Short mmCIF file of C-alpha atoms in Angstrom, two decimals:
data_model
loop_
_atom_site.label_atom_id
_atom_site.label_comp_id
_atom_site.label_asym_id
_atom_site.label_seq_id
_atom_site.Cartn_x
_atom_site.Cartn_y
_atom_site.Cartn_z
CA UNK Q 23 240.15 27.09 23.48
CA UNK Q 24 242.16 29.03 25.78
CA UNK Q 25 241.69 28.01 29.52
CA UNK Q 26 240.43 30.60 32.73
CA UNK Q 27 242.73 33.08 33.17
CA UNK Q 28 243.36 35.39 36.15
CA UNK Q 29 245.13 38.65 36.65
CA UNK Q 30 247.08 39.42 38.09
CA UNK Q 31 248.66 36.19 39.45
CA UNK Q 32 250.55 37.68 42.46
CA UNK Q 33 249.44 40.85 44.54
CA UNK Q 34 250.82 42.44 47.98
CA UNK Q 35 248.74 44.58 49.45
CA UNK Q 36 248.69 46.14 53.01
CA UNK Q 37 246.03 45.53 55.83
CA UNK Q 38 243.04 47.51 55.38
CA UNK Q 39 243.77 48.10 51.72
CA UNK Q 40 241.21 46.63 49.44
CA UNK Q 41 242.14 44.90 46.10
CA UNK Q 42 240.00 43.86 42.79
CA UNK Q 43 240.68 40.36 40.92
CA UNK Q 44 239.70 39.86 37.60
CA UNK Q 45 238.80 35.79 35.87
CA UNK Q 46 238.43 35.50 32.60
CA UNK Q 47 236.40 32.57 31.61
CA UNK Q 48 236.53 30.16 28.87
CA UNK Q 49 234.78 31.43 25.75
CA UNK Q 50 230.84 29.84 25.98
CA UNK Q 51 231.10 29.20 29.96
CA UNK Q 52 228.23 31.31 31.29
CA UNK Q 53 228.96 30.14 35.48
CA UNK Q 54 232.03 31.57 37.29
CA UNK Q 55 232.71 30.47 40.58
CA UNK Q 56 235.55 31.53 42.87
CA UNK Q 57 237.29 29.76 45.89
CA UNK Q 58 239.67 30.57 48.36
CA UNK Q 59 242.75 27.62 49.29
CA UNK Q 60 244.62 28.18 52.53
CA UNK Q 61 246.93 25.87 54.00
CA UNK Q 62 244.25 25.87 57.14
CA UNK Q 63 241.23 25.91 55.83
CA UNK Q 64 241.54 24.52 52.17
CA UNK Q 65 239.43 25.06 49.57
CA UNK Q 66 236.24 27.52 50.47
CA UNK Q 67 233.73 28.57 48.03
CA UNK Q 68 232.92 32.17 47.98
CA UNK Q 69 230.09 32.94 45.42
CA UNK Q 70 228.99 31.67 42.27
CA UNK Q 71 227.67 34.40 39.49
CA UNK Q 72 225.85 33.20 36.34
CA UNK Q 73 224.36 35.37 33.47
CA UNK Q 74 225.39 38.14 35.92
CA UNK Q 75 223.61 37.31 38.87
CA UNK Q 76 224.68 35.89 41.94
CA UNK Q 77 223.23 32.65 42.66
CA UNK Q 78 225.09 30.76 45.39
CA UNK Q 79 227.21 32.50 48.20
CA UNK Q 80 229.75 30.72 51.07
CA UNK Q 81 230.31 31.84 54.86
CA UNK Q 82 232.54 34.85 53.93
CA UNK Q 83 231.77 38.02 55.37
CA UNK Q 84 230.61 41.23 53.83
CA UNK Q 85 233.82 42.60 52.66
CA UNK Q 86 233.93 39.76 49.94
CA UNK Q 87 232.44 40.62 46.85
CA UNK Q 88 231.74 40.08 43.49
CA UNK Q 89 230.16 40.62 40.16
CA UNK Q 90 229.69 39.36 36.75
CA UNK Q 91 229.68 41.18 33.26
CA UNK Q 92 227.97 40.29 30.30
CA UNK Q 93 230.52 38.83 28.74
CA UNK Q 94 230.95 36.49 31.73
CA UNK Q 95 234.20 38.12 32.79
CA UNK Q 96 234.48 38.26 36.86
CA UNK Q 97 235.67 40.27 39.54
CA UNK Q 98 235.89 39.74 43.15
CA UNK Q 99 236.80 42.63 45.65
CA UNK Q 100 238.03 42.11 49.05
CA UNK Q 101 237.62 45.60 50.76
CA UNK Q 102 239.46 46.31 54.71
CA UNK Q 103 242.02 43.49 54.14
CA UNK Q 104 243.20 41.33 57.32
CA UNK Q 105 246.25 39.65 57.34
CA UNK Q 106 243.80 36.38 57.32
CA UNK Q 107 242.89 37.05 53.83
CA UNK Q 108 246.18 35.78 52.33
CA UNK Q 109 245.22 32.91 49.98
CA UNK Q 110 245.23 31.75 46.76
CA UNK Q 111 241.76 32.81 45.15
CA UNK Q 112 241.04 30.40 42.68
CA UNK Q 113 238.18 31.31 39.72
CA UNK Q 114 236.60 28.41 38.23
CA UNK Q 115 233.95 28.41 34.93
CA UNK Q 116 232.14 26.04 33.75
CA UNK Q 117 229.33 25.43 30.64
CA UNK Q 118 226.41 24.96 33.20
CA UNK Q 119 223.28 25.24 30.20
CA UNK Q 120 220.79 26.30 32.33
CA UNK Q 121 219.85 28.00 35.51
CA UNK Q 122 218.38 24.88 37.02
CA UNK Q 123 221.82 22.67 35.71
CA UNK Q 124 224.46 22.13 38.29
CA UNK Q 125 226.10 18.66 36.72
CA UNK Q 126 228.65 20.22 34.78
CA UNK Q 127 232.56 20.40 35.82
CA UNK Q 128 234.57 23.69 36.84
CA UNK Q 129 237.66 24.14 35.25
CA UNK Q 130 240.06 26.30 37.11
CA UNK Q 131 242.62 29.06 36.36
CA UNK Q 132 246.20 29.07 37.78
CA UNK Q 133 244.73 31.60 40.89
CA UNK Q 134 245.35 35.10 42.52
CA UNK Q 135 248.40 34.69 45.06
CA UNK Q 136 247.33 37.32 47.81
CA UNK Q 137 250.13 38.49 50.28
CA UNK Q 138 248.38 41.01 52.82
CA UNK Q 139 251.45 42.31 55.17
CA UNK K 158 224.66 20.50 55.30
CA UNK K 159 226.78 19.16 52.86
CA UNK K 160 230.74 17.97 53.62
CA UNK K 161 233.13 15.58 52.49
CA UNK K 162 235.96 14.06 54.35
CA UNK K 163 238.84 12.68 53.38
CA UNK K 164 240.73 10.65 55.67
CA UNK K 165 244.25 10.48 54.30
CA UNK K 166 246.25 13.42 54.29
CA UNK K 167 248.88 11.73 52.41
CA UNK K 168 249.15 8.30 50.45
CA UNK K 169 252.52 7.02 49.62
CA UNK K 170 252.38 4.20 47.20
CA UNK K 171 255.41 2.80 45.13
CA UNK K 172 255.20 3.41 41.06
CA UNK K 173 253.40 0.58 39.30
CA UNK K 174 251.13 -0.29 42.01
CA UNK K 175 247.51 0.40 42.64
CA UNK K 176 246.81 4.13 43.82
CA UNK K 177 243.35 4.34 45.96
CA UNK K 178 242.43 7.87 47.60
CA UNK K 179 239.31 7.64 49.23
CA UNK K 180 236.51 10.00 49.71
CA UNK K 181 233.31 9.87 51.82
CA UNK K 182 230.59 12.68 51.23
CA UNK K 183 227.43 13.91 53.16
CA UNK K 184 224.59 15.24 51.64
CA UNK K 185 220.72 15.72 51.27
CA UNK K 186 219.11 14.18 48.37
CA UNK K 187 221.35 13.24 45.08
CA UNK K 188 224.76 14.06 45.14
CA UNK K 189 226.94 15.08 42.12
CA UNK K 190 230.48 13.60 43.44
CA UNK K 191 234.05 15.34 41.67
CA UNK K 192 237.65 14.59 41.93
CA UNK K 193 240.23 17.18 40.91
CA UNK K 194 244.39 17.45 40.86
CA UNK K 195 246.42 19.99 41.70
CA UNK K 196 249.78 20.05 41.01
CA UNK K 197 252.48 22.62 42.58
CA UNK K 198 251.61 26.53 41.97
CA UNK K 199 248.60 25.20 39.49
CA UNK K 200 245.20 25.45 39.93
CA UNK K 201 242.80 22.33 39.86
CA UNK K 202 242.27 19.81 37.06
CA UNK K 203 239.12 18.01 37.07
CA UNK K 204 239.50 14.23 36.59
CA UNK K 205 236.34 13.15 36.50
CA UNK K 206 232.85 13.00 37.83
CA UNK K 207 229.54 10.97 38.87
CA UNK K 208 226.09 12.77 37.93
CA UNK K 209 224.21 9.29 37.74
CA UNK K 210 224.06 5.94 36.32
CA UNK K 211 227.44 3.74 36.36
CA UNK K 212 228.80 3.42 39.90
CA UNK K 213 231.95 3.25 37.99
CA UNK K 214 233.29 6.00 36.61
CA UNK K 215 236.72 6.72 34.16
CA UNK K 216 238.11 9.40 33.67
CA UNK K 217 241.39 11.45 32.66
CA UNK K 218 245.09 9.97 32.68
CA UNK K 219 243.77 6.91 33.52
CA UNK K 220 241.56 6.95 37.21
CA UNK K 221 238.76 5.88 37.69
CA UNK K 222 236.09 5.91 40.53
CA UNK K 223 233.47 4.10 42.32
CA UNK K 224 230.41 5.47 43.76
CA UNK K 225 228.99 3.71 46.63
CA UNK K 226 225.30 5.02 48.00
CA UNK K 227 224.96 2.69 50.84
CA UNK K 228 228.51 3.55 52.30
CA UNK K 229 228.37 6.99 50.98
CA UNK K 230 231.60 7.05 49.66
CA UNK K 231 233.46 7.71 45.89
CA UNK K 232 236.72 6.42 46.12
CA UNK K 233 239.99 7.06 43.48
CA UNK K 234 241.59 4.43 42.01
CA UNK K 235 244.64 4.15 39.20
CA UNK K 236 245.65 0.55 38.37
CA UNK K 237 248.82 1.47 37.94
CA UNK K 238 250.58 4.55 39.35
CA UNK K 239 253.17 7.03 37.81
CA UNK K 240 255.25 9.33 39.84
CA UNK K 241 253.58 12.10 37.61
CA UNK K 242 250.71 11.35 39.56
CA UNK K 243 252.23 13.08 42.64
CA UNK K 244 249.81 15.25 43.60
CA UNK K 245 247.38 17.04 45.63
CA UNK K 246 243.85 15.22 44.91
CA UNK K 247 240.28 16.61 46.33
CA UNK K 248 236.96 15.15 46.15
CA UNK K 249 234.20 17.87 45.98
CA UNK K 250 230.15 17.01 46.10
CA UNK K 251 227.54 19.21 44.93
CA UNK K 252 223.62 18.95 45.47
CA UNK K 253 222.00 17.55 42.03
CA UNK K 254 219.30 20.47 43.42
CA UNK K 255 222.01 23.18 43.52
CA UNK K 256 224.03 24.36 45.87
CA UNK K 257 227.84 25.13 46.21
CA UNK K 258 230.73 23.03 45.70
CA UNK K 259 231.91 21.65 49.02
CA UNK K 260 235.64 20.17 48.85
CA UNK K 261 237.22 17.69 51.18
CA UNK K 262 240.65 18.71 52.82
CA UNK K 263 242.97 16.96 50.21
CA UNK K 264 245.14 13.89 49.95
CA UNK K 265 248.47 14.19 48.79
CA UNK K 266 249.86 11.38 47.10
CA UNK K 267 253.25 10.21 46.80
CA UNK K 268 254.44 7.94 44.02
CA UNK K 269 257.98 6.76 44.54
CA UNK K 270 259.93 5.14 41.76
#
C-alpha cells in the first residue's frame, strides 16, 4: 500500500497570504489528523476529521482550517499568514473502525515545509 | 488535561549497549501510550503502542516498552543499540475515551560506534 502523501512538500508564501495543503491518506484509513512541529513548540495537534467531519480540534486559532472529502483526502488552510506559522505540518491517517475507536496508530507522511517571509 | 514529558532532550549511548528513553504521561481515565521515530527531513514512524493488557510491549526494529500505572510512566528500551537508531523519538498518549494526541517534546538519541 502506498503510504500518506502530502503536496506539495515545500511552500513560501508571504505574510498575510493564505495557503491550502492537501494529505492523501492510505487507501481504507477513514481518520486524518494533522500536526504542526516547530523547533519551539514541537509537535501540536490541530484537528482531526473522520468520515468528513471534524471531531477533535487543538488550541490553534481561527485562521486554521480544515476539511475532509469523501474519499478521505484532506486539506488544511491557513488564511492571514504570520511569520509564526512556519512549520512543518505533518498529516497523519490511521484505520480507526469506528467513531467511538481511538486505539489505532497514525502513520505519518513526509510533511508540508512552510516558509512564511 | 492530558501531557507527557519527557525529560531527556538527548541520550547518548555507545552502539551495542542498552538504549532507554523514558516517558512519563498525565491523563484522566485509561491512557493509550505511543512511541514514534523521526528521522532527518521524515515524518514520524510509529514503533509501537500500549492499548491494554501486557505492561510489556514489542514492537518494530527491535524496542520494546514498559507501561507502568503506579509511576505513570512508558519507558523505551532496545537491548542492543545501532547507530541507525539515531534519532528523534516522541512518546504521545491519547484518552482510551477520545481525545487528541498529545506528544512529549522529543528525545534525541545518539548512538556512537
Amino acid at each position: 500500500k502506498a503510504g500518506v502523501t502530502q503536496t506539495p512538500r515545500y511552500l513560501i508564501k508571504t505574510r498575510g497570504q493564505q495557503v491550502t495543503l492537501s494529505c492523501s491518506p492510505i487507501s481504507g484509513h477513514r481518520s486524518v489528523s494533522w500536526y504542526q512541529q516547530t523547533p519551539g513548540q514541537g509537535l501540536q495537534f490541530l484537528f482531526e476529521y473522520f468520515s468528513e467531519t471534524q471531531r477533535n480540534k487543538g488550541n490553534f486559532p481561527g485562521r486554521f482550517s480544515g476539511r475532509q472529502f469523501s474519499n478521505s483526502r484532506s486539506e488544511m488552510n491557513v488564511s492571514t499568514l504570520e511569520l509564526g506559522d512556519s512549520a512543518l505540518y505533518l498529516c497523519a491517517s490511521s484505520i480507526t473502525g469506528t467513531q467511538a475507536d481511538f486505539s489505532y496508530e497514525q502513520y505519518f507522511g513526509p510533511g508540508t515545509r512552510l516558509t512564511v517571509t | 488535561a492530558q501531557s507527557v514529558a519527557q525529560p531527556e532532550d538527548q541520550v547518548n549511548v555507545a552502539e551495542g549497549n542498552p538504549l532507554t528513553v523514558k516517558c512519563t504521561y498525565s491523563v484522566s481515565g485509561n491512557p493509550y501510550l505511543f512511541w514514534y521515530v523521526q528521522y532527518p527531513n521524515r515524518g514520524l514512524q510509529f514503533l509501537l503502542k500500549y492499548i491494554t493488557g501486557d505492561n510489556l510491549v514489542k514492537g518494530s526494529y527491535g524496542f520494546e516498552a514498559e507501561f507502568n500505572k503506579s509511576q505513570t510512566s512508558f519507558h523505551l528500551k532496545k537491548p542492543s543499540a545501532l547507530v541507525s537508531d539515531s534519532a528523534l523519538y516522541f512518546c504521545a498518549v491519547r484518552k482510551a475515551a477520545g481525545n487528541k494526541l498529545t506528544f512529549g517534546g522529543g528525545t534525541r538519541v545518539l548512538v556512537k560506534p
